[in-house]
XYZ file of C-alpha atoms in Angstrom:
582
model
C 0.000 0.000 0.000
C 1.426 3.180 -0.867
C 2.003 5.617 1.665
C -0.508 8.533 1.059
C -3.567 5.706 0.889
C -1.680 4.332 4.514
C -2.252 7.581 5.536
C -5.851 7.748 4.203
C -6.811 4.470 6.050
C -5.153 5.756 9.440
C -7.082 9.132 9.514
C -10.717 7.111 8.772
C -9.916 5.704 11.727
C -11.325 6.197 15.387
C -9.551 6.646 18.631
C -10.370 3.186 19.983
C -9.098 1.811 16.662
C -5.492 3.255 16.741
C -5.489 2.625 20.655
C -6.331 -1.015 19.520
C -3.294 -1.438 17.204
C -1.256 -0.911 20.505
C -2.418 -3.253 22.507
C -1.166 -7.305 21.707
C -3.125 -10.294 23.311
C -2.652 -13.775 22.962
C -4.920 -16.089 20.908
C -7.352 -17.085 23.858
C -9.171 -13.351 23.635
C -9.940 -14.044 20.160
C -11.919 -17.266 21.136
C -15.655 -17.039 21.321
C -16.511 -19.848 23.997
C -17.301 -18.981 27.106
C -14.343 -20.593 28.373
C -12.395 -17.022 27.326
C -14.678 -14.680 29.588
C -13.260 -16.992 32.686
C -9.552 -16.843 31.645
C -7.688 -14.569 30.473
C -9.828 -11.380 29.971
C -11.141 -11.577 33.278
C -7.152 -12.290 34.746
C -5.800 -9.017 33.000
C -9.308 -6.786 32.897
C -9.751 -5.499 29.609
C -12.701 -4.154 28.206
C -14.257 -6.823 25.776
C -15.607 -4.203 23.178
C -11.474 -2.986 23.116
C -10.843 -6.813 21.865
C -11.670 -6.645 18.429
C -9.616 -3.723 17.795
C -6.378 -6.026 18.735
C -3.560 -5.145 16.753
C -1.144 -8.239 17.418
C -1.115 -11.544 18.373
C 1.252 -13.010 20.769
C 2.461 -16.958 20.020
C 0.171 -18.178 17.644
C 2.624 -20.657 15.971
C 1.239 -22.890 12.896
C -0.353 -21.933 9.381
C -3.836 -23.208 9.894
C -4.695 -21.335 13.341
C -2.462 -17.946 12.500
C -4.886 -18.127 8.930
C -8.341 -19.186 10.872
C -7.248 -16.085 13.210
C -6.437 -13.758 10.805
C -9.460 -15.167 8.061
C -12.580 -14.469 10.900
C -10.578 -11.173 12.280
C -10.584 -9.538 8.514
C -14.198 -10.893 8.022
C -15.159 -8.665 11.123
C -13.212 -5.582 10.525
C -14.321 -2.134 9.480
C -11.040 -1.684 8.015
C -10.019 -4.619 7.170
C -6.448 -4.047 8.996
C -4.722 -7.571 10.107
C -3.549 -8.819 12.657
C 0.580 -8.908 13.365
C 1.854 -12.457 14.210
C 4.600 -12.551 16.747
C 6.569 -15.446 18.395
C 9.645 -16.294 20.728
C 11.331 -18.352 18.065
C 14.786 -18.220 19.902
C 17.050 -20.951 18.656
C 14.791 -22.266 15.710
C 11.270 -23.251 15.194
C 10.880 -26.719 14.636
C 14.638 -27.057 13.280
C 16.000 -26.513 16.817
C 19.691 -25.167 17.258
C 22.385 -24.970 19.990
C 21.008 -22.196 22.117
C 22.131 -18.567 21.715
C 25.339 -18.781 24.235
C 26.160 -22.189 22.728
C 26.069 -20.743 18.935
C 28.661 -17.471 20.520
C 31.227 -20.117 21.118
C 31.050 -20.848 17.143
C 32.521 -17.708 16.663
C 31.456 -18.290 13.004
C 29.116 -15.531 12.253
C 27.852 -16.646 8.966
C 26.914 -20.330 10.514
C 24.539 -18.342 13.083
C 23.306 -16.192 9.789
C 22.118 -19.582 8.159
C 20.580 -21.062 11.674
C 18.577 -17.441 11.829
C 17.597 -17.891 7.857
C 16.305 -21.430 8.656
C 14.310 -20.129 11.583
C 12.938 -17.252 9.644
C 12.027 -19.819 6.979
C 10.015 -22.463 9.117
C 8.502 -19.586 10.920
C 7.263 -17.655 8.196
C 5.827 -20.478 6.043
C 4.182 -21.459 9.605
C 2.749 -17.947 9.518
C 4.643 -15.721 12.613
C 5.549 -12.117 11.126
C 8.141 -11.350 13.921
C 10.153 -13.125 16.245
C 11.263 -12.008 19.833
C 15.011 -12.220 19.073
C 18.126 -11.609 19.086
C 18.438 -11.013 23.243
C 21.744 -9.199 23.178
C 22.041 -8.618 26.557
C 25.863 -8.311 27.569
C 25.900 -10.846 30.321
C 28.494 -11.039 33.045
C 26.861 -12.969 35.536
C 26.318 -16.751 35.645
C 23.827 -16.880 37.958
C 21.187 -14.804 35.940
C 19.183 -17.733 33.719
C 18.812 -15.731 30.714
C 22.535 -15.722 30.236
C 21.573 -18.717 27.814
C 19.739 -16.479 25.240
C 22.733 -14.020 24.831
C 25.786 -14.775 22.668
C 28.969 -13.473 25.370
C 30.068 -11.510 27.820
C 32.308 -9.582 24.731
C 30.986 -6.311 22.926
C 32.693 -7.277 20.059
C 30.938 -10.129 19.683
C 27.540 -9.287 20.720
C 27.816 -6.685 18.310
C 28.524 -9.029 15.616
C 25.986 -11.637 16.396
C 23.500 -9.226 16.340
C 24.095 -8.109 13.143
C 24.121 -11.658 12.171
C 20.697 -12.722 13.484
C 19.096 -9.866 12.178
C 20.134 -9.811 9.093
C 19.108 -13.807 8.971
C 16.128 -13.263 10.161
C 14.655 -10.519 7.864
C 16.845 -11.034 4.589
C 15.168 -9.077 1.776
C 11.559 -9.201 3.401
C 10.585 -11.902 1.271
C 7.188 -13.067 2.779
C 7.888 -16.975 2.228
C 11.588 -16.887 3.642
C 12.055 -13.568 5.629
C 10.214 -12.310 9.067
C 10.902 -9.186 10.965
C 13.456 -9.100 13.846
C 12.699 -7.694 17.780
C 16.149 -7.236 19.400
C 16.012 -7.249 23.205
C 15.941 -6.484 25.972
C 16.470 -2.546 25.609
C 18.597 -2.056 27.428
C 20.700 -3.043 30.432
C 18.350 -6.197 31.615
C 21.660 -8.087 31.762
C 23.353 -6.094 34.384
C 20.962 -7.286 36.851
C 22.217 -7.834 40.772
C 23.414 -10.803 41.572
C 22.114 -12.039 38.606
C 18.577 -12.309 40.054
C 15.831 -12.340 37.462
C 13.616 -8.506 37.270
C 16.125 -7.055 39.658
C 17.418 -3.673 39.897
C 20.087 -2.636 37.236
C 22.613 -0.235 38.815
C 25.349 0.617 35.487
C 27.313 4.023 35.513
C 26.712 5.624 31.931
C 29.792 5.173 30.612
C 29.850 1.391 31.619
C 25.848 1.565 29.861
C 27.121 3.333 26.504
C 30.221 1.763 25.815
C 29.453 -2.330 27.052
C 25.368 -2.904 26.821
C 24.449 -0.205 24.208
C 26.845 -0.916 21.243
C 24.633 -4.776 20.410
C 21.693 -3.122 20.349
C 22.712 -0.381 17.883
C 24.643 -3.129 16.188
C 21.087 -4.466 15.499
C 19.514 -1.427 14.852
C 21.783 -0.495 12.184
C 21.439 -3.535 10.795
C 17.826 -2.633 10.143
C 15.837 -4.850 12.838
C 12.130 -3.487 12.957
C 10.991 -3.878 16.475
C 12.659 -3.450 19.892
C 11.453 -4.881 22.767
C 11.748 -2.631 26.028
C 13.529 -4.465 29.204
C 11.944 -5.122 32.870
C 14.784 -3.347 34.372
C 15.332 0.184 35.558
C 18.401 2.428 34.260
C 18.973 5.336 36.935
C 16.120 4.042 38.582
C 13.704 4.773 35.586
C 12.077 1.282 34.557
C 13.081 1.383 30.855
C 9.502 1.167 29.690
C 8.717 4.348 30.938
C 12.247 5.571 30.609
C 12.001 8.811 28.178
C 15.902 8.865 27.557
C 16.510 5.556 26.236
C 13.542 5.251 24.251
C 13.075 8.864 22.562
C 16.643 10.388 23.398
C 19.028 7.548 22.625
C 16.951 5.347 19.948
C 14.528 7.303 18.438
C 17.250 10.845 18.367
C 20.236 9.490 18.370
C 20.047 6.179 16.654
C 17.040 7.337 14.541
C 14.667 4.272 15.217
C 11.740 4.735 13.066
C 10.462 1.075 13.895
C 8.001 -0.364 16.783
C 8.797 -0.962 20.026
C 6.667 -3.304 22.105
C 6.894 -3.341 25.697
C 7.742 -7.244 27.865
C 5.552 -9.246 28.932
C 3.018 -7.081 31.150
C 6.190 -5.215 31.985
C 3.796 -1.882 31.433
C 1.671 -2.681 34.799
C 4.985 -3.680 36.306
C 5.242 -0.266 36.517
C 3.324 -0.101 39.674
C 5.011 -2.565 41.083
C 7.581 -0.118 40.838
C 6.665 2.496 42.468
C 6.216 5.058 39.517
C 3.176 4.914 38.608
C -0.091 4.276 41.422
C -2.263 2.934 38.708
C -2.961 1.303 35.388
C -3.694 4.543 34.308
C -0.870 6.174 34.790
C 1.286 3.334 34.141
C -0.342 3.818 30.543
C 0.641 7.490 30.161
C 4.075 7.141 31.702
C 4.884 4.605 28.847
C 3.223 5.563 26.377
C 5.097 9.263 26.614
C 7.935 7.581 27.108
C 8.273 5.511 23.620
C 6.436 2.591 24.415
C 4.796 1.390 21.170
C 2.526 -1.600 22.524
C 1.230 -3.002 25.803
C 2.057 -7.082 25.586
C -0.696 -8.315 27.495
C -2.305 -5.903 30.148
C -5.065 -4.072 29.715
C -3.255 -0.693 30.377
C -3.369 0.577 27.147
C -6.640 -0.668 25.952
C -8.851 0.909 28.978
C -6.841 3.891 29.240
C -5.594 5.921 26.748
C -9.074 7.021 25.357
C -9.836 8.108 28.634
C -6.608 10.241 29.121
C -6.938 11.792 25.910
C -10.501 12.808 26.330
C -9.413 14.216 29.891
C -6.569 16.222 28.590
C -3.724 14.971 30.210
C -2.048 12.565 27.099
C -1.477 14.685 23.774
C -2.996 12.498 21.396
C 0.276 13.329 19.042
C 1.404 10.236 21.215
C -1.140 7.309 19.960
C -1.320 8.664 16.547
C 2.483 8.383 16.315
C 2.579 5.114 17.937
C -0.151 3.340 15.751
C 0.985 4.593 12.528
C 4.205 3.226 12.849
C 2.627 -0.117 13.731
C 0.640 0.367 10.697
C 3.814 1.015 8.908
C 5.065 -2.280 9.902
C 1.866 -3.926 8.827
C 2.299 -2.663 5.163
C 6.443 -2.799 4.971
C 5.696 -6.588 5.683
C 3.261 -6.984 2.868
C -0.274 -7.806 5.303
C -2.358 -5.120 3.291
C -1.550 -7.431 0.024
C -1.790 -10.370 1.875
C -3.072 -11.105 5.529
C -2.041 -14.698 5.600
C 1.991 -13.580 3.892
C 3.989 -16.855 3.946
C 1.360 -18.810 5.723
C 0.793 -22.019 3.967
C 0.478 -25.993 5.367
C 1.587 -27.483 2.111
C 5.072 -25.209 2.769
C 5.158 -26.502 6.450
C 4.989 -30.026 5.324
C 7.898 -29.476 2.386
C 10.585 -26.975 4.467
C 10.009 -27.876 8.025
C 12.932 -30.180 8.898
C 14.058 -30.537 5.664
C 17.412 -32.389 5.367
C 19.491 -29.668 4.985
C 17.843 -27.609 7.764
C 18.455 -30.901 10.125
C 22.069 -30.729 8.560
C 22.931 -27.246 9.353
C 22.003 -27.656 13.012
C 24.371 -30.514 13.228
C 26.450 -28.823 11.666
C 25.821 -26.030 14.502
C 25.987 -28.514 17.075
C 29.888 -29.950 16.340
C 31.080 -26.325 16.113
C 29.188 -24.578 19.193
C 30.606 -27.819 21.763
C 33.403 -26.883 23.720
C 36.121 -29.275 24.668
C 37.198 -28.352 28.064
C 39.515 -30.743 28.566
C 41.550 -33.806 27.102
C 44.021 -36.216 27.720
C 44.248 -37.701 24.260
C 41.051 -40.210 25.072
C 39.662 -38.541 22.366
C 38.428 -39.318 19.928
C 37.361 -42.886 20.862
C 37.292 -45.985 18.616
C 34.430 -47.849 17.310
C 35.771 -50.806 19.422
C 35.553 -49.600 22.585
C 32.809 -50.862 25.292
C 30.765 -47.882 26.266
C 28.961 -47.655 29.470
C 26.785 -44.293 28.778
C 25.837 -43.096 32.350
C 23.599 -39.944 33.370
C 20.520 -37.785 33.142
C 21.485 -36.716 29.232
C 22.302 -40.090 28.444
C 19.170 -41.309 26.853
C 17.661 -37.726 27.004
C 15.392 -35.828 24.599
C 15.375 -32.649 26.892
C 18.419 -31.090 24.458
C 16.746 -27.872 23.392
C 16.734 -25.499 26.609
C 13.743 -23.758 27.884
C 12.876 -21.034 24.848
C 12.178 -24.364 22.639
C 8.202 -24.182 22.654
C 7.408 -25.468 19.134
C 9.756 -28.194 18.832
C 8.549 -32.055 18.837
C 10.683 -33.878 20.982
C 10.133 -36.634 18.666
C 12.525 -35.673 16.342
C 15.128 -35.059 18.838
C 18.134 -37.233 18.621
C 19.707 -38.178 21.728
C 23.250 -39.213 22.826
C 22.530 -42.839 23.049
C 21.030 -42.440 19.814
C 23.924 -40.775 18.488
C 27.366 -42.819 19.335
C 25.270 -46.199 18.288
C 25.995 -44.691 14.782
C 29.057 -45.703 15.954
C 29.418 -48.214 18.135
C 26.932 -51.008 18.300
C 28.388 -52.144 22.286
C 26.745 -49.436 24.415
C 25.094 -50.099 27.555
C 23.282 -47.490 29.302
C 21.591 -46.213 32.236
C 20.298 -42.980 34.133
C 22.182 -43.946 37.005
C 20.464 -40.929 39.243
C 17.536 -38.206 39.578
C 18.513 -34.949 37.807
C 17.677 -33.388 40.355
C 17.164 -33.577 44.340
C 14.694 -30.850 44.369
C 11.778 -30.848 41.544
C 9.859 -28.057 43.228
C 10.550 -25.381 40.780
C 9.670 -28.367 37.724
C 6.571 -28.404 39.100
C 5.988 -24.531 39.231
C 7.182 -24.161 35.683
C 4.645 -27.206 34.748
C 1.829 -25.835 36.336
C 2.632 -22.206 34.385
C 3.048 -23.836 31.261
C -0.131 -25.822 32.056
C 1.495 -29.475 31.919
C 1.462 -32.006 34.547
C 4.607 -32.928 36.318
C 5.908 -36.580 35.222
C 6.433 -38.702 37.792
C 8.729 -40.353 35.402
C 12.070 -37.964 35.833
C 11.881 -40.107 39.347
C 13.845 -42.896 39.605
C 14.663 -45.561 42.503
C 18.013 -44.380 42.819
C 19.741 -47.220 44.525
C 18.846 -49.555 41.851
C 20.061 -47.075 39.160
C 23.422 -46.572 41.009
C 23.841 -50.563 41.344
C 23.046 -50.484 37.637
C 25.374 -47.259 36.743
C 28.391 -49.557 38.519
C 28.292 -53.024 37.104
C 28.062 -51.063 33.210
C 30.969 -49.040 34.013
C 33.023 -52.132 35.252
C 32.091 -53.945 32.181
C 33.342 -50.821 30.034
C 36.591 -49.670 28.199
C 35.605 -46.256 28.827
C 32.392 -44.156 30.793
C 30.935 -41.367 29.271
C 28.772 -39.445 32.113
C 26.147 -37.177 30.577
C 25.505 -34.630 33.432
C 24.091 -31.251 33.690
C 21.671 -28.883 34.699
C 17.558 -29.439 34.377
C 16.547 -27.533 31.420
C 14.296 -25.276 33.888
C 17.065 -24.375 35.918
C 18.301 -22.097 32.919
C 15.850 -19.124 31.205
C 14.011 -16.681 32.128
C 12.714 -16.419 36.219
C 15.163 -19.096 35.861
C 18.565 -17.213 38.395
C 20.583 -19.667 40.885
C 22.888 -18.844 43.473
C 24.819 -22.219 43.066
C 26.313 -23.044 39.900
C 27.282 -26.732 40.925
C 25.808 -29.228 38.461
C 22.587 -30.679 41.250
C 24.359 -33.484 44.085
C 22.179 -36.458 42.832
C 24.263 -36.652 39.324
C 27.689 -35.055 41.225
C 27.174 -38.117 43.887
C 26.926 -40.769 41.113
C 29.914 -39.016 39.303
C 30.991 -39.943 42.329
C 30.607 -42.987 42.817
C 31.705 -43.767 39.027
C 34.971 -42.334 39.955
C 36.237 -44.703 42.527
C 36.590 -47.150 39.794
C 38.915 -45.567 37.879
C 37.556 -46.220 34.850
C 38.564 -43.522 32.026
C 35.940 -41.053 32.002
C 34.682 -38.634 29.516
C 31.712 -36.293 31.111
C 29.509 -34.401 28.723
C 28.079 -31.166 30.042
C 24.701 -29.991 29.042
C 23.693 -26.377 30.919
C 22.135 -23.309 29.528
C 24.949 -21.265 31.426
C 28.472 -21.580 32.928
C 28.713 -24.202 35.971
C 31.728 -24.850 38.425
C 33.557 -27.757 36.862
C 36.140 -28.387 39.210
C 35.598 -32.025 40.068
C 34.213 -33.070 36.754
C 37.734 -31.672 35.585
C 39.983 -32.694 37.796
C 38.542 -36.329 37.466
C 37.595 -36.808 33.606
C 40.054 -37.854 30.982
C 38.019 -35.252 28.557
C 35.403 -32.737 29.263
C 32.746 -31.782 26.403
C 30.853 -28.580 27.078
C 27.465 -29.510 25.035
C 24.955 -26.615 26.076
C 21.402 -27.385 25.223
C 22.639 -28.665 21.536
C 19.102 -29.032 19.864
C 17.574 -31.788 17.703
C 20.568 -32.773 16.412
C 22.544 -32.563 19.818
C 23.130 -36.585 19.898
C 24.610 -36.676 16.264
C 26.512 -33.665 16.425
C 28.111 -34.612 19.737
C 29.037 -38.342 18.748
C 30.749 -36.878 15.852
C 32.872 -35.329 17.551
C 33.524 -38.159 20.830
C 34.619 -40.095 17.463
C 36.688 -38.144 15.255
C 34.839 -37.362 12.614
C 34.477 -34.190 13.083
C 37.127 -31.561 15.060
C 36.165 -29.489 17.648
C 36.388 -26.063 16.903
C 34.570 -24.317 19.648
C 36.145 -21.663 22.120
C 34.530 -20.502 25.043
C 32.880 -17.016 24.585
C 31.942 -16.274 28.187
C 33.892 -17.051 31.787
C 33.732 -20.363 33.432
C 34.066 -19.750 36.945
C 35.826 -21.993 39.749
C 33.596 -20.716 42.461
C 30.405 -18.911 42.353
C 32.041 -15.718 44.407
C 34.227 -15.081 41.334
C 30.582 -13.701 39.383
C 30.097 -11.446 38.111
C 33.315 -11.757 35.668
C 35.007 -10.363 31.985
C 36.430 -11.965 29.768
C 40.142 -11.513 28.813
C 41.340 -12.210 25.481
């Protein structure tokens, strides 16, 4: 659509229409059963005649729902405006990859090009329009769980990874290969204390412009179209309602003339706070501020009429804000075409095509760190392998950000090294954990059931883990972190890999069997024992779908490991928060 008829649709419309292309809901509001009118419009308040206004949709994730959405939305619609699509598609959609920190130790910037181009691909033939990512958060804290979604603790190469991933991601806009890019979190949500999730960000400027600021300009210049404001404050100003980073630094300075889109409900958070005493305020203080769209409160949606019509919000503010959403709309092509890429015949060809499953094995053997080696690698075909631990047998590879994937098509270790060795024997040997409280939280706010299954009877395991490890050449111990214990709301003040699987490391030990441990975490953990008692050491992340092949080829040569560590391992959690020296 060309600009001056953009403009013509925006002015035909009415306040409660622009205010709705700032507010984003999730697909539930756009349900007509009852079942809606209990959940979540009565848990966040908004006014059900603001609904069908809704200018984006928050992880809708295959062709057939995003096109029912869009189809019945359009059919109802004075205008005729559709709906955005957005998703956190992290480290790939159904082609899972390492995760973000694991693909920085690549330093190969054009492999994590080609894992965001594959991503884009699957995404956009599945029918998202934008995707929450690159984080670029300059992390220098272990204990904070989203270290796992950033790429190092360098500038250098944040700077060059988000330049990468954004240019991967939106290409040359084609709607069947290309979707639009939302770096994060602007800015500073890294720097938190102590690395505890949401806490308070304390940086002096200079620390602010030259280490966390340069990624996100790095991605800005690169052209991304949406930034995503961060929970944290900067001088004590929660960034969402922080007028100098998001109008004096992005919009002057850096001359952002995309979206920005506040976190999730991070708008209300500003009561929480203590800047704002209401809703309605909250609305005005971000919405003066720079902030684009309210993700799921009802701040914007039962407010900003109300302010306008009482005088105290210019509305210069909303009509800025909602063309440029608008703008977005038609630079993506949804005027032409609602539905853009969307198609179920494409999802059936591209997703997990070969070469897609390839590449992130590819991705896999160069993002895997070997820590440590005393020449037992790589291992022979010949050798009797007792495969011990958690990640043994495990399709949990992904990390926590890995929503869409099918676990099905996950290939595990086991699965892996009987490509190349057909005398494996293999047992858990231990609980993952001692603990599975916080499992259980993060089930029942995902809305799964906890599986009594990740339980085992322990002795029986650890008789079991023994006699395979006398009866083997060599023991490969496949230990880490739970995949929950890593993410976001995810911080922990002890970085030891959890006592069940260190006490059956253990136990494996007294043996003296050679002993190669593979490490699977979504951070940096204290390695001291495994090191100082394992013949090799393989840092393996959360690898993805093809974490078992990738990792096998390297255990047996065929493949050499290339990897380099691109943030701090730490021999004892007082040495956080740390730098890295090259």
């Amino acid at each position: 659509m060309k600009k001056d008829k953009l403009l013509e649709l925006f002015n035909s419309l009415t306040l409660e229409e622009k205010i709705g292309q700032l507010v984003q809901l999730n697909p539930d509001f756009l349900n007509e059963s009852d079942t809606v009118h209990t959940g979540p419009i009565s848990s966040i308040g908004i006014k059900e005649e603001m609904i069908p206004y809704t200018g984006s949709i928050l992880n809708s994730v295959n062709a057939k729902q995003i096109k029912t959405i869009q189809k019945e939305y359009i059919e109802k619609s004075r205008h005729k405006i559709p709906l955005l699509f957005m998703a956190d598609i992290i480290n790939g959609y159904k082609t899972v990859f390492p995760i973000p920190l694991a693909l920085g130790c690549s330093y190969d910037f054009k492999l994590v090009k080609e894992t965001a181009q594959i991503s884009a691909k699957e995404a956009a033939v599945s029918g998202i329009h934008v995707t929450f990512s690159p984080m670029v958060d300059m992390v220098h804290d272990a204990r904070w769980g989203r270290v796992m979604e950033s790429y190092s603790e360098d500038v250098y190469l944040n700077n060059q990874y988000a330049e990468a991933m954004v240019t991967g991601y939106q290409g040359t806009n084609d709607p069947h290969n290309n979707i639009a890019s939302c770096v994060k979190h602007f800015a500073g949500y890294g720097g938190a204390q102590s690395g505890r999730d949401y806490n308070t960000v304390e940086l002096s400027k200079r620390t602010l412009l030259e280490e966390y600021l340069p990624a996100y300009h790095s991605a800005i210049k690169a052209g991304c179209k949406m930034v995503m404001t961060s929970f944290n404050t900067i001088d004590r100003i929660p960034v969402t309602a922080n007028k100098w980073l998001l109008r004096n630094i992005l919009r002057n300075e850096w001359n952002f003339k995309g979206v920005t889109i506040s976190d999730h409900s991070a708008i209300k958070e500003l009561i929480n706070h203590g800047i704002a005493r209401d809703e309605k305020e909250a609305a005005q203080k971000a919405l003066e501020a720079g902030c684009d769209i309210d993700m799921m409160t009802a701040c914007y949606a039962n407010n900003l009429s109300r302010l306008v019509k009482e005088k105290k919000l210019d509305i210069s503010y909303i009509n800025d804000a909602a063309f440029r959403v608008l703008e977005l709309k038609n630079d993506l092509g949804l005027f032409e075409n609602p539905y853009r890429g969307a198609d179920e015949d494409d999802e059936k060809k591209y997703i997990l095509a070969p070469e897609f499953r390839n590449k992130a094995r590819e991705a896999v053997e160069k993002s895997c760190v070997l820590l440590e080696n005393n020449g037992i690698l790589p291992l022979n075909s010949n050798k009797k392998i007792a495969l011990i631990g958690t990640y043994g047998n495990s399709k949990e590879l992904c990390g926590m950000w890995s929503f869409t994937v099918d676990k099905d098509n996950v290939i595990t270790v086991k699965e892996g090294i009987e490509k190349y060795s057909n005398n494996v024997q293999y047992c858990t040997g231990s609980q993952i954990l001692d603990d599975y409280q916080v499992v259980k939280e993060l089930n029942s706010l995902f809305g799964q059931e906890f599986k009594n299954q990740e339980l085992v009877d322990e002795s029986l395991e650890l008789k079991c883990a023994k006699e395979y490890a006398k009866d083997a050449d060599v023991v490969i111990m496949a230990l880490g972190e739970h995949s929950y214990q890593s993410g976001e709301a995810a911080s922990r003040t002890d970085l030891s890999i959890p006592k069940p699987q260190m006490n059956l490391f253990k136990e494996i030990v007294k043996l003296k069997k050679p002993i190669v441990s593979l490490i699977f975490s979504g951070r940096p953990l204290i390695l001291n024992e495994i090191k100082k008692y394992s013949d090799a050491v393989l840092q393996c992340w959360f690898p993805g779908i093809e974490g078992g092949n990738g990792i096998a080829n390297i255990l047996y040569g065929k493949v050499n490991p290339s990897a380099r560590l691109s943030i701090s391992f730490p021999y004892h959690v007082g040495h956080v928060p740390f730098h890295i020296t090259f």
